[in-house]
PDB file of C-alpha atoms and ligand atoms in Angstrom:
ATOM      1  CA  UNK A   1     -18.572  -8.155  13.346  1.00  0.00           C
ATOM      2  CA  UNK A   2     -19.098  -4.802  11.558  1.00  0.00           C
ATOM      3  CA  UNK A   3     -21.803  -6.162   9.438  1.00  0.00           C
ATOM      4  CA  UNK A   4     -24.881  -8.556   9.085  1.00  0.00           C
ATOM      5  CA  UNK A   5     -24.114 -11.240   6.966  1.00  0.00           C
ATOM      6  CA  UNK A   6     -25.820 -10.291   4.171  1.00  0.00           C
ATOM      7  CA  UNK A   7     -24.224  -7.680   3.299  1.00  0.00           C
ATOM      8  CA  UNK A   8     -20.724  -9.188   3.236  1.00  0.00           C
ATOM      9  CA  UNK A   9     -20.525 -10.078  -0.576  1.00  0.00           C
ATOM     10  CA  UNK A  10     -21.296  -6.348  -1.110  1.00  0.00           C
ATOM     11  CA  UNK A  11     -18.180  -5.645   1.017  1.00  0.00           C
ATOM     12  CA  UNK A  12     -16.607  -8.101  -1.260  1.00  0.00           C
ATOM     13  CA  UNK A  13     -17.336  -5.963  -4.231  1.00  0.00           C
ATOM     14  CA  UNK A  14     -16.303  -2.839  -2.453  1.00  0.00           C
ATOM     15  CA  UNK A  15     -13.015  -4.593  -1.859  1.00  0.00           C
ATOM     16  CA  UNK A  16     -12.167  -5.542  -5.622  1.00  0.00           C
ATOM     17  CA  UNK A  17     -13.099  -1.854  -6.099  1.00  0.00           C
ATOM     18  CA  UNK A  18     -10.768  -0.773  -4.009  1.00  0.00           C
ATOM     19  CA  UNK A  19      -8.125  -3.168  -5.628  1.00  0.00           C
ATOM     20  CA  UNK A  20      -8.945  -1.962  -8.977  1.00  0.00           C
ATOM     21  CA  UNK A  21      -8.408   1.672  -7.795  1.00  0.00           C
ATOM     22  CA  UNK A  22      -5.024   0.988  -6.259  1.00  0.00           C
ATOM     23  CA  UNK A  23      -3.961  -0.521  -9.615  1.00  0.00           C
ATOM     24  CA  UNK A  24      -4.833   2.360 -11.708  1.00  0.00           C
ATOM     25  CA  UNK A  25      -2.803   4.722  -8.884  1.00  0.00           C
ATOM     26  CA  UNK A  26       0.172   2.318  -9.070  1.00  0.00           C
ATOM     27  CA  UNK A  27       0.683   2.566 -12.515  1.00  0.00           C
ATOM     28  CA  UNK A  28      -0.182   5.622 -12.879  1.00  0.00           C
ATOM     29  CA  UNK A  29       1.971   7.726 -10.835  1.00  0.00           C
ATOM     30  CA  UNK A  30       4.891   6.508 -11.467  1.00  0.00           C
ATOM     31  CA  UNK A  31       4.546   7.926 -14.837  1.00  0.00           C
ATOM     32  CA  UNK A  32       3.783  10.712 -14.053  1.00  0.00           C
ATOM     33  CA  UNK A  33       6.523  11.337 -11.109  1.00  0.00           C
ATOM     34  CA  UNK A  34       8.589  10.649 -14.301  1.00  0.00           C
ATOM     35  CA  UNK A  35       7.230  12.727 -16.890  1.00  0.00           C
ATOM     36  CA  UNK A  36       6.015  15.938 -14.312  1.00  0.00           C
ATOM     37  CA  UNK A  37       5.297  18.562 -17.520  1.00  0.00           C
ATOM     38  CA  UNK A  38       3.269  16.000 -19.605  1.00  0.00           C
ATOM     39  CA  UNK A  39      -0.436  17.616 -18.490  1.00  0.00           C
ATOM     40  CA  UNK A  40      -2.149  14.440 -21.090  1.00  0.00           C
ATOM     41  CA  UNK A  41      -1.284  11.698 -18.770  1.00  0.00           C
ATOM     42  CA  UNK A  42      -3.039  12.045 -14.908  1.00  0.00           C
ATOM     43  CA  UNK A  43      -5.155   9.673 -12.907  1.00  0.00           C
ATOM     44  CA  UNK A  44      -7.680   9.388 -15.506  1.00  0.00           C
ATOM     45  CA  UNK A  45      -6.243  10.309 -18.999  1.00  0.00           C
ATOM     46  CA  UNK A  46      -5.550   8.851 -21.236  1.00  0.00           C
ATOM     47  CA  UNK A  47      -8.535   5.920 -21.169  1.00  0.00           C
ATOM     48  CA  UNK A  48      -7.120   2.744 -20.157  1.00  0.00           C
ATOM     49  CA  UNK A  49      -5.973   1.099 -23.302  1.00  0.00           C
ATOM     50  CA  UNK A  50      -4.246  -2.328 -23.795  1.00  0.00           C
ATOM     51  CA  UNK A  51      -0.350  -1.995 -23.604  1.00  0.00           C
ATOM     52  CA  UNK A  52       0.363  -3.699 -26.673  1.00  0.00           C
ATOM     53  CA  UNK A  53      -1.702  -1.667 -29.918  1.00  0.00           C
ATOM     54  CA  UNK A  54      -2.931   0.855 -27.576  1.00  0.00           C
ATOM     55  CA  UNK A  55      -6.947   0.193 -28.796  1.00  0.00           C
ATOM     56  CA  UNK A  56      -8.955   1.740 -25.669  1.00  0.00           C
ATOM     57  CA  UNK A  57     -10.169  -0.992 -23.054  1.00  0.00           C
ATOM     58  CA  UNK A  58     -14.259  -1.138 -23.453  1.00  0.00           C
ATOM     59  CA  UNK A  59     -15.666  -0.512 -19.820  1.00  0.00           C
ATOM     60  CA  UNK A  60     -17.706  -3.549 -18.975  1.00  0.00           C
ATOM     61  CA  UNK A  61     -13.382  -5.172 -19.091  1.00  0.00           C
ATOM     62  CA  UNK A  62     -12.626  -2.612 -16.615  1.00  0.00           C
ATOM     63  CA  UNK A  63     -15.621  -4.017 -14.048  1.00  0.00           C
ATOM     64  CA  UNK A  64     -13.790  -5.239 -10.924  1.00  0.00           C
ATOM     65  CA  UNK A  65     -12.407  -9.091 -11.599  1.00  0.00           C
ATOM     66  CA  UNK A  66     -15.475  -9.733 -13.573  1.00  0.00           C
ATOM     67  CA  UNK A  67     -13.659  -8.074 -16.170  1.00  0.00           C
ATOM     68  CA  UNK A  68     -10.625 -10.237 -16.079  1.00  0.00           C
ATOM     69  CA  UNK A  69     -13.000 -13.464 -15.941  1.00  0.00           C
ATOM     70  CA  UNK A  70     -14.690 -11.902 -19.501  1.00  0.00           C
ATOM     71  CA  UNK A  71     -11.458 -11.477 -20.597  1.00  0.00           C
ATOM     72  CA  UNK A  72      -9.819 -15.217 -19.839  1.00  0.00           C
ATOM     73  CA  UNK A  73      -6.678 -13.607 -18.527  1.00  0.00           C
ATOM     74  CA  UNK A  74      -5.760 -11.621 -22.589  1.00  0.00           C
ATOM     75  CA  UNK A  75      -6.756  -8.628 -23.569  1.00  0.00           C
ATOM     76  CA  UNK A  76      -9.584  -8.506 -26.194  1.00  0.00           C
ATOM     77  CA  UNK A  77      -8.047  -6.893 -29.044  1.00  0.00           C
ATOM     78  CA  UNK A  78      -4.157  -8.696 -29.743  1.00  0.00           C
ATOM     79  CA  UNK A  79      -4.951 -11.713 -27.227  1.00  0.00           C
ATOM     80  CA  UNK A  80      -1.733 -10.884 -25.426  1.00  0.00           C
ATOM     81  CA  UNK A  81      -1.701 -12.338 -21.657  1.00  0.00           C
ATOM     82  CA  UNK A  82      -2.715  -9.681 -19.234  1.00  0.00           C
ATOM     83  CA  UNK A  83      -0.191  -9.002 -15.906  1.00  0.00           C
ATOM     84  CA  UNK A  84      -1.973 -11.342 -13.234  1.00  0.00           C
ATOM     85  CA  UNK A  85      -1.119  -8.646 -10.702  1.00  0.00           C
ATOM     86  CA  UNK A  86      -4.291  -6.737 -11.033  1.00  0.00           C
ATOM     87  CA  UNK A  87      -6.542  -9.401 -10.859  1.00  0.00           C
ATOM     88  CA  UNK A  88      -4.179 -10.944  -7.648  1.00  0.00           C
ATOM     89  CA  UNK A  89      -4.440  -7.110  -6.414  1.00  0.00           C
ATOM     90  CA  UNK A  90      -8.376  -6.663  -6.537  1.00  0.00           C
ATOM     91  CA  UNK A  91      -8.405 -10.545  -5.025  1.00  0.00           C
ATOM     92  CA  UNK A  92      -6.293  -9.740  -2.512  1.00  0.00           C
ATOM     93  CA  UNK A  93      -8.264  -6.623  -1.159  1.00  0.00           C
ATOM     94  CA  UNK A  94     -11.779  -8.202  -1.431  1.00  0.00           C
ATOM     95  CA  UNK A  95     -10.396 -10.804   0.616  1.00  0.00           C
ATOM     96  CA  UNK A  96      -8.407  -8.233   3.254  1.00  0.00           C
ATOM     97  CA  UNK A  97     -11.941  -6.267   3.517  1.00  0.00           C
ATOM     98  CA  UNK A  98     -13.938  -9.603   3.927  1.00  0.00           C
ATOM     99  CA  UNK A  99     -11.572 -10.244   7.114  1.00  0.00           C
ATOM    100  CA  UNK A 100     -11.355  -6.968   8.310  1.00  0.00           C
ATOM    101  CA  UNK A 101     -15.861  -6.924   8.118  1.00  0.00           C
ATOM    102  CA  UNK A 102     -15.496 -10.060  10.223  1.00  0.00           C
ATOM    103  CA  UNK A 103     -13.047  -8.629  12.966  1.00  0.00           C
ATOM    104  CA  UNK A 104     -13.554  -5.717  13.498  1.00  0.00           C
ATOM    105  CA  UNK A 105     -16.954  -4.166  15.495  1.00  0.00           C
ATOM    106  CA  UNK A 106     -18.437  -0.890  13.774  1.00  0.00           C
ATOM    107  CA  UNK A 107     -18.379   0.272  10.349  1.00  0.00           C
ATOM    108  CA  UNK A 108     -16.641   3.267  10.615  1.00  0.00           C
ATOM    109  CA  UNK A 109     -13.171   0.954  11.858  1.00  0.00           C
ATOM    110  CA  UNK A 110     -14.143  -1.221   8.484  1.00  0.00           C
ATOM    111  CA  UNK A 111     -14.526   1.561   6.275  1.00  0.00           C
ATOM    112  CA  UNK A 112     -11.170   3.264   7.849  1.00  0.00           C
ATOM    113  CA  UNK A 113      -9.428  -0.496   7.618  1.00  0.00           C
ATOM    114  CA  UNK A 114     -10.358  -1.388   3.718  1.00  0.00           C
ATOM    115  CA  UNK A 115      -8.761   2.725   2.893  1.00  0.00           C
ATOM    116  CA  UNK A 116      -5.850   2.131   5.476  1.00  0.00           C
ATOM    117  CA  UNK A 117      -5.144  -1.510   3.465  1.00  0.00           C
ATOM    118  CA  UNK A 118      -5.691   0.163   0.087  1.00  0.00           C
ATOM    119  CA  UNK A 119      -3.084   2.649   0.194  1.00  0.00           C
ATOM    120  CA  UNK A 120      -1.064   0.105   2.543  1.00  0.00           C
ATOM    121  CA  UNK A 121      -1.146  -2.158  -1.089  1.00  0.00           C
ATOM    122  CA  UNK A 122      -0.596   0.600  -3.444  1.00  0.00           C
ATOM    123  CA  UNK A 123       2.458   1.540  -1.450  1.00  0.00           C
ATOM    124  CA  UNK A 124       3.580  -2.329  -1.284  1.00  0.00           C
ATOM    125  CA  UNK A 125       2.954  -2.525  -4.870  1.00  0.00           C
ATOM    126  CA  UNK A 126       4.965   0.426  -5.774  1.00  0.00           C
ATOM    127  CA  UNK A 127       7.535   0.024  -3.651  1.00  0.00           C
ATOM    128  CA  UNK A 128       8.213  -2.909  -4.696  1.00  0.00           C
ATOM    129  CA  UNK A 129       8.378  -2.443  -8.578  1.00  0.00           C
ATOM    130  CA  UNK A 130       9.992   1.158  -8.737  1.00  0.00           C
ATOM    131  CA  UNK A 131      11.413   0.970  -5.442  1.00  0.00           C
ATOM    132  CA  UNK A 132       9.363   4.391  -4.651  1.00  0.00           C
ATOM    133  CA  UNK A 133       7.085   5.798  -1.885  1.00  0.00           C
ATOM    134  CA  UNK A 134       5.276   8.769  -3.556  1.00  0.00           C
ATOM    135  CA  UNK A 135       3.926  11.314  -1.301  1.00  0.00           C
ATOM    136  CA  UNK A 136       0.784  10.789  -2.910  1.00  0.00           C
ATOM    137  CA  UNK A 137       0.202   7.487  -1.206  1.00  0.00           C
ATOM    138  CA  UNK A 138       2.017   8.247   2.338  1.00  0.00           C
ATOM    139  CA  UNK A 139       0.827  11.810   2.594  1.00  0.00           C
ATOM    140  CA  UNK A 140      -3.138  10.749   2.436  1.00  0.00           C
ATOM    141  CA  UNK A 141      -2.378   7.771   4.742  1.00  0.00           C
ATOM    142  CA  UNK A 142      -0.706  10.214   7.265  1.00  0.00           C
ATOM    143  CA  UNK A 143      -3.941  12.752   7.218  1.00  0.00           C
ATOM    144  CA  UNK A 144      -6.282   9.757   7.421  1.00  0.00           C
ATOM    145  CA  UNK A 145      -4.664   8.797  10.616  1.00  0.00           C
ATOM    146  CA  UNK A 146      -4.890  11.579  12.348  1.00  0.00           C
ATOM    147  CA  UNK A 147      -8.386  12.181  11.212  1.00  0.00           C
ATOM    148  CA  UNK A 148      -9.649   8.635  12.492  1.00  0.00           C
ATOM    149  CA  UNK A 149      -7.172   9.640  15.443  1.00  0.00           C
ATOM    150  CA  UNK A 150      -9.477  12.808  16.140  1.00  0.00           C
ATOM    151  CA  UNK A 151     -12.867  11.525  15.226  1.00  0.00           C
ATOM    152  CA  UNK A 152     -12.104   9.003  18.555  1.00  0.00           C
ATOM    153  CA  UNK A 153     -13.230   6.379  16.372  1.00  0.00           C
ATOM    154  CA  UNK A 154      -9.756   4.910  16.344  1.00  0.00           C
ATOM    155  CA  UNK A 155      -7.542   2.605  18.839  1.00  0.00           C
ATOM    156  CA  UNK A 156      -5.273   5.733  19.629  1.00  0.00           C
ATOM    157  CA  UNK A 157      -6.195   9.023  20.859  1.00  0.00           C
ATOM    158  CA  UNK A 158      -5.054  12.258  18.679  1.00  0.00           C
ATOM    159  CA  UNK A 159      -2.149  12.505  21.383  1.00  0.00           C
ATOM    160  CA  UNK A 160      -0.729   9.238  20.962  1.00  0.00           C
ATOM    161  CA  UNK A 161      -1.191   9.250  17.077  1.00  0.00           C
ATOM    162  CA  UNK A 162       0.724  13.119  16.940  1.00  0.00           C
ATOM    163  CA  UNK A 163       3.627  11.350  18.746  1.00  0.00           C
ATOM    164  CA  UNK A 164       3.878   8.320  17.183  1.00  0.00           C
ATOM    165  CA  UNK A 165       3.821  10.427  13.504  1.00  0.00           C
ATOM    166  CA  UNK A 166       6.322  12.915  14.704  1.00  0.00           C
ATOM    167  CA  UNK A 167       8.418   9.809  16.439  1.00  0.00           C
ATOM    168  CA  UNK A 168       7.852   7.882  13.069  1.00  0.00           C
ATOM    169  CA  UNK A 169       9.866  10.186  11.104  1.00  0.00           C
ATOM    170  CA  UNK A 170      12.270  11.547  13.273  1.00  0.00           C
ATOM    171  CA  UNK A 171      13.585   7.840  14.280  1.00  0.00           C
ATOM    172  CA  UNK A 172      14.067   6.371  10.513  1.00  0.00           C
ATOM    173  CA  UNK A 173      15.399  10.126   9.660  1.00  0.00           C
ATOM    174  CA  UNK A 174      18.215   9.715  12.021  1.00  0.00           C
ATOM    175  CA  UNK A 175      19.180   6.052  11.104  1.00  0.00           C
ATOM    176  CA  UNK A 176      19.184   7.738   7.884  1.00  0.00           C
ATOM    177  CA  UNK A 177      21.991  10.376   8.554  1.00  0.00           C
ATOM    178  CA  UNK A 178      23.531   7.863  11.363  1.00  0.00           C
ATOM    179  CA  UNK A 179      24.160   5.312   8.330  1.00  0.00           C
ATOM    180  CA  UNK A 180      25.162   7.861   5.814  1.00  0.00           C
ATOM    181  CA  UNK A 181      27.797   9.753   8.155  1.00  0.00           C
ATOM    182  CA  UNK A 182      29.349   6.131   8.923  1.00  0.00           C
ATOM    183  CA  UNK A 183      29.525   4.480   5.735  1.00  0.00           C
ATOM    184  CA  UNK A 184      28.555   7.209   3.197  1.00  0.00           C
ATOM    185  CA  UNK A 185      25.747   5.287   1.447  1.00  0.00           C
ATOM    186  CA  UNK A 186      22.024   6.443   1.762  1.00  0.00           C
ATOM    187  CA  UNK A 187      20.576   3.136   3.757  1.00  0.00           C
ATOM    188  CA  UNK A 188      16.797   3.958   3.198  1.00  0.00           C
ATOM    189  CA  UNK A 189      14.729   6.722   0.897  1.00  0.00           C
ATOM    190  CA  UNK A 190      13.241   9.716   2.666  1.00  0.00           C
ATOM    191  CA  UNK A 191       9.777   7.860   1.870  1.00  0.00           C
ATOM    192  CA  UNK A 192      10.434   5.217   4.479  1.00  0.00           C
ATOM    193  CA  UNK A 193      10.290   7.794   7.206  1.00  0.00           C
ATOM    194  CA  UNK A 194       7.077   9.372   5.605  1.00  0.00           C
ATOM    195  CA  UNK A 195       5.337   5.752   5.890  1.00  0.00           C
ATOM    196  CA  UNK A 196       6.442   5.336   9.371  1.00  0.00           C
ATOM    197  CA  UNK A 197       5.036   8.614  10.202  1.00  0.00           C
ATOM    198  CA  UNK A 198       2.112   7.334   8.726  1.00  0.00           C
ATOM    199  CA  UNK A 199       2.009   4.498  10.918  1.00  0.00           C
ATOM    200  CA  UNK A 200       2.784   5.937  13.719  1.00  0.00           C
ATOM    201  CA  UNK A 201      -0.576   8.364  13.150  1.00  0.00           C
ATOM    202  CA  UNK A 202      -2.438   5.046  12.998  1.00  0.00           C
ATOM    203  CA  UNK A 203      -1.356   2.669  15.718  1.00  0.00           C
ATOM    204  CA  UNK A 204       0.132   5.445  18.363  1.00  0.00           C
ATOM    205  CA  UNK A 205       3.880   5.682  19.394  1.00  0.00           C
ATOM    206  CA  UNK A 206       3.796   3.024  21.119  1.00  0.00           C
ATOM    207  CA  UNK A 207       3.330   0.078  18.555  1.00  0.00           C
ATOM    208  CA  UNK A 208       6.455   1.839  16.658  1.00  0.00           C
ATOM    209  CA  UNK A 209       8.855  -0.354  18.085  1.00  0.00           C
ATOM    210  CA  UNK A 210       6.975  -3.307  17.224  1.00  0.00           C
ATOM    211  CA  UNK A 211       6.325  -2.247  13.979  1.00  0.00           C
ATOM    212  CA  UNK A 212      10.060  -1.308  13.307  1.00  0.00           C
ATOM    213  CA  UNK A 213      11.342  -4.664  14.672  1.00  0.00           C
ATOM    214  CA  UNK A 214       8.360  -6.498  12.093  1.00  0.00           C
ATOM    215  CA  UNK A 215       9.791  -4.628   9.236  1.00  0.00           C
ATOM    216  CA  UNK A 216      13.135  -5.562   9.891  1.00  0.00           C
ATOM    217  CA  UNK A 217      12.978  -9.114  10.275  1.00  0.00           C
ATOM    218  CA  UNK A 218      10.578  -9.968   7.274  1.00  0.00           C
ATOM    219  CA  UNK A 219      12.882  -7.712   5.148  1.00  0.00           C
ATOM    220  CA  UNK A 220      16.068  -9.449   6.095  1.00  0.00           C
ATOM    221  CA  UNK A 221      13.591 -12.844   5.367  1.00  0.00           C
ATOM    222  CA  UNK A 222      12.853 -11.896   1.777  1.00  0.00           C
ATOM    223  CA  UNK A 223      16.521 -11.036   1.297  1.00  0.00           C
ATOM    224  CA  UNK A 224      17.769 -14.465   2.476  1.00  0.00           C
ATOM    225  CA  UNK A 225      14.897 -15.726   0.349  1.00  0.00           C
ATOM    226  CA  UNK A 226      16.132 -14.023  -2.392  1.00  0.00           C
ATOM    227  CA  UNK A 227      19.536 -15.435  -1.783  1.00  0.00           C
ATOM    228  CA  UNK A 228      18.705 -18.600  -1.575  1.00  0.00           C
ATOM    229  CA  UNK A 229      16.080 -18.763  -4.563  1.00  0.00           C
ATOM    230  CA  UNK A 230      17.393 -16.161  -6.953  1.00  0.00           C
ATOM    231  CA  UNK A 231      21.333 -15.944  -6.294  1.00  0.00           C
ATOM    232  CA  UNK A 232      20.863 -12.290  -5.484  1.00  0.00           C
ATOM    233  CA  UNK A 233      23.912 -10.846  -3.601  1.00  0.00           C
ATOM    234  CA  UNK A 234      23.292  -9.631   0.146  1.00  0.00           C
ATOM    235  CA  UNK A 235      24.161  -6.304  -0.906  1.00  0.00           C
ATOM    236  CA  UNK A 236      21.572  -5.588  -3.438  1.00  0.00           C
ATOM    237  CA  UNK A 237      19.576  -2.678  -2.564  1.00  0.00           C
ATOM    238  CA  UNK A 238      15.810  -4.071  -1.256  1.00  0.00           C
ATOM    239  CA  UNK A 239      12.990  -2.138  -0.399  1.00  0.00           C
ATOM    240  CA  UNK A 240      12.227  -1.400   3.352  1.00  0.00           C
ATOM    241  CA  UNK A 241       8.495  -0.126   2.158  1.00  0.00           C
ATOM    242  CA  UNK A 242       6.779  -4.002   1.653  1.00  0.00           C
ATOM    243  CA  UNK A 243       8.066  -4.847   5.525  1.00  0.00           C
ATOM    244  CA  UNK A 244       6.778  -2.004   7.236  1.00  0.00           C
ATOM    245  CA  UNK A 245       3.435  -2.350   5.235  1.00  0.00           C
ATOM    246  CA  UNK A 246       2.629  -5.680   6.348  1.00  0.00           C
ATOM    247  CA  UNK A 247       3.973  -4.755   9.609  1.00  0.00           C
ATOM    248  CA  UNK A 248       2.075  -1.666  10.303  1.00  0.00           C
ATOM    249  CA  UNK A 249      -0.922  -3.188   8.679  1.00  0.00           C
ATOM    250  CA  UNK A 250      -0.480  -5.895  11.426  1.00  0.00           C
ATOM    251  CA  UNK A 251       0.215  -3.374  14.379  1.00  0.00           C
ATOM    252  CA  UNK A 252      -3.241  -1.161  13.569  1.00  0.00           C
ATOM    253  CA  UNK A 253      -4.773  -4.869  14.208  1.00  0.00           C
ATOM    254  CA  UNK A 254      -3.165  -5.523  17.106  1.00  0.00           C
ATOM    255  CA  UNK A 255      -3.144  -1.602  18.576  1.00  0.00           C
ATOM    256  CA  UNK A 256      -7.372  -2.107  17.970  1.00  0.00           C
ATOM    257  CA  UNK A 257      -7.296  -5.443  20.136  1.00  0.00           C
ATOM    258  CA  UNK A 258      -5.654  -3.362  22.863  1.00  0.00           C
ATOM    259  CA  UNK A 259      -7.791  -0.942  22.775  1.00  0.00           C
ATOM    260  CA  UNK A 260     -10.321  -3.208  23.474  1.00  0.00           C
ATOM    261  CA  UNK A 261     -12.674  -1.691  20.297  1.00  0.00           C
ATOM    262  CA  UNK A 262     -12.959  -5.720  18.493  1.00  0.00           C
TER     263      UNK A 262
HETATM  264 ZN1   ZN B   1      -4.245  -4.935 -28.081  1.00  0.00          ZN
END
């Protein structure tokens, strides 16, 4: 365990944090991938504001699920329901850091875990709504790999992690071209192979096959899901992104076992 016990509902908080980061970064840059020249809308400008008469949100609301609670789910001004995916999102992370605290051994592997399933989540997230993988997201994850790769605080050495980024890309960039030579369609966007790079910097070349094989079946499961539940045709374009997040985010726990570092 990373921590004493007492110290795990701050980790809590810290999670929810993190959550209500990534929410602000998934809305967010989408927008402004879309709209490059407008200089008045960035990470922070304008003030977050309800969606509906624009009033500006007060920041005790903005508070990390407490805000939500206050709230009862509508915003304060119009009483129109809020989008439950930013209290599920802040949830969800305070939970995934609460696990991580409790598996893994030192703090710097916790603190590296909780950014590693932040930006995992933001990518998930954004993948999954605009069908996009901004180099915003996969770039920093990429770095951050490496670095924990080089500090020697990570399950891979700075060799293994090199490889497995420079492996990452090159193998999804040639299914790419592979797939487009043979039936002239573009079978995955270029920021699938930046997010297995990314991967491959944090679990080491050698989990890429595992992680590959992961992302592939539960993305062929959520398309026969969404066969089944929602009548969507097989051929509908699906994102690759979600699969190899959960996957990789599943491989960096199981390259850490390995390495023997629990
Ligand atoms: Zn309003």
């Amino acid at each position: 365990m990373a921590v004493d016990l007492i110290f795990l509902p701050l980790i809590a908080v810290l999670g929810a944090c993190a959550g209500s980061v990534v929410n602000v970064l998934v809305w967010r840059i989408p927008v402004m991938l879309a709209q490059p020249h407008n200089r008045d809308f960035n990470l922070c400008l304008p003030r977050s504001h309800c969606p509906q008469c624009k009033t500006p949100v007060a920041w005790y609301y903005n508070v990390p699920l407490a805000g939500w609670l206050l709230l009862k789910g509508c915003t304060a001004c119009c009483q129109q329901p809020l989008a439950r995916r930013y209290v599920l999102t802040e949830l969800g992370l305070a939970m995934l850091s609460l696990l991580l605290a409790c598996l893994l051994s030192s703090e710097v592997l916790l603190a590296a875990g909780v950014l590693f399933s932040a930006l995992l989540v933001g990518l998930l997230l954004t993948d999954l709504e605009h069908m996009l993988l901004p180099d915003m997201l996969t770039q920093p994850l990429l770095w951050c790999g490496l670095l924990l790769a080089l500090s020697g605080a990570g399950p891979v050495s700075l060799e293994s992690a090199v490889v497995g980024a420079v492996t990452g890309y090159l193998v999804l960039w040639l299914l790419y071209w592979v797939v487009l030579l043979v039936r002239n369609k573009e079978g995955m966007g270029h920021g699938d192979f930046k997010l297995l790079a990314a991967l491959g910097a944090w679990c080491g070349w050698h989990m890429l096959p595992s992680v590959l094989l992961g992302a592939a079946l539960l993305t062929l499961a959520c398309m026969l899901a969404a066969r089944i539940i929602h009548q969507r045709s097989l051929q509908e374009a699906i994102p690759f992104g979600p699969g190899l997040a959960v996957s990789g985010w599943l491989a960096w726990l199981f390259a850490i076992h390995q390495s023997l570092v629990w």
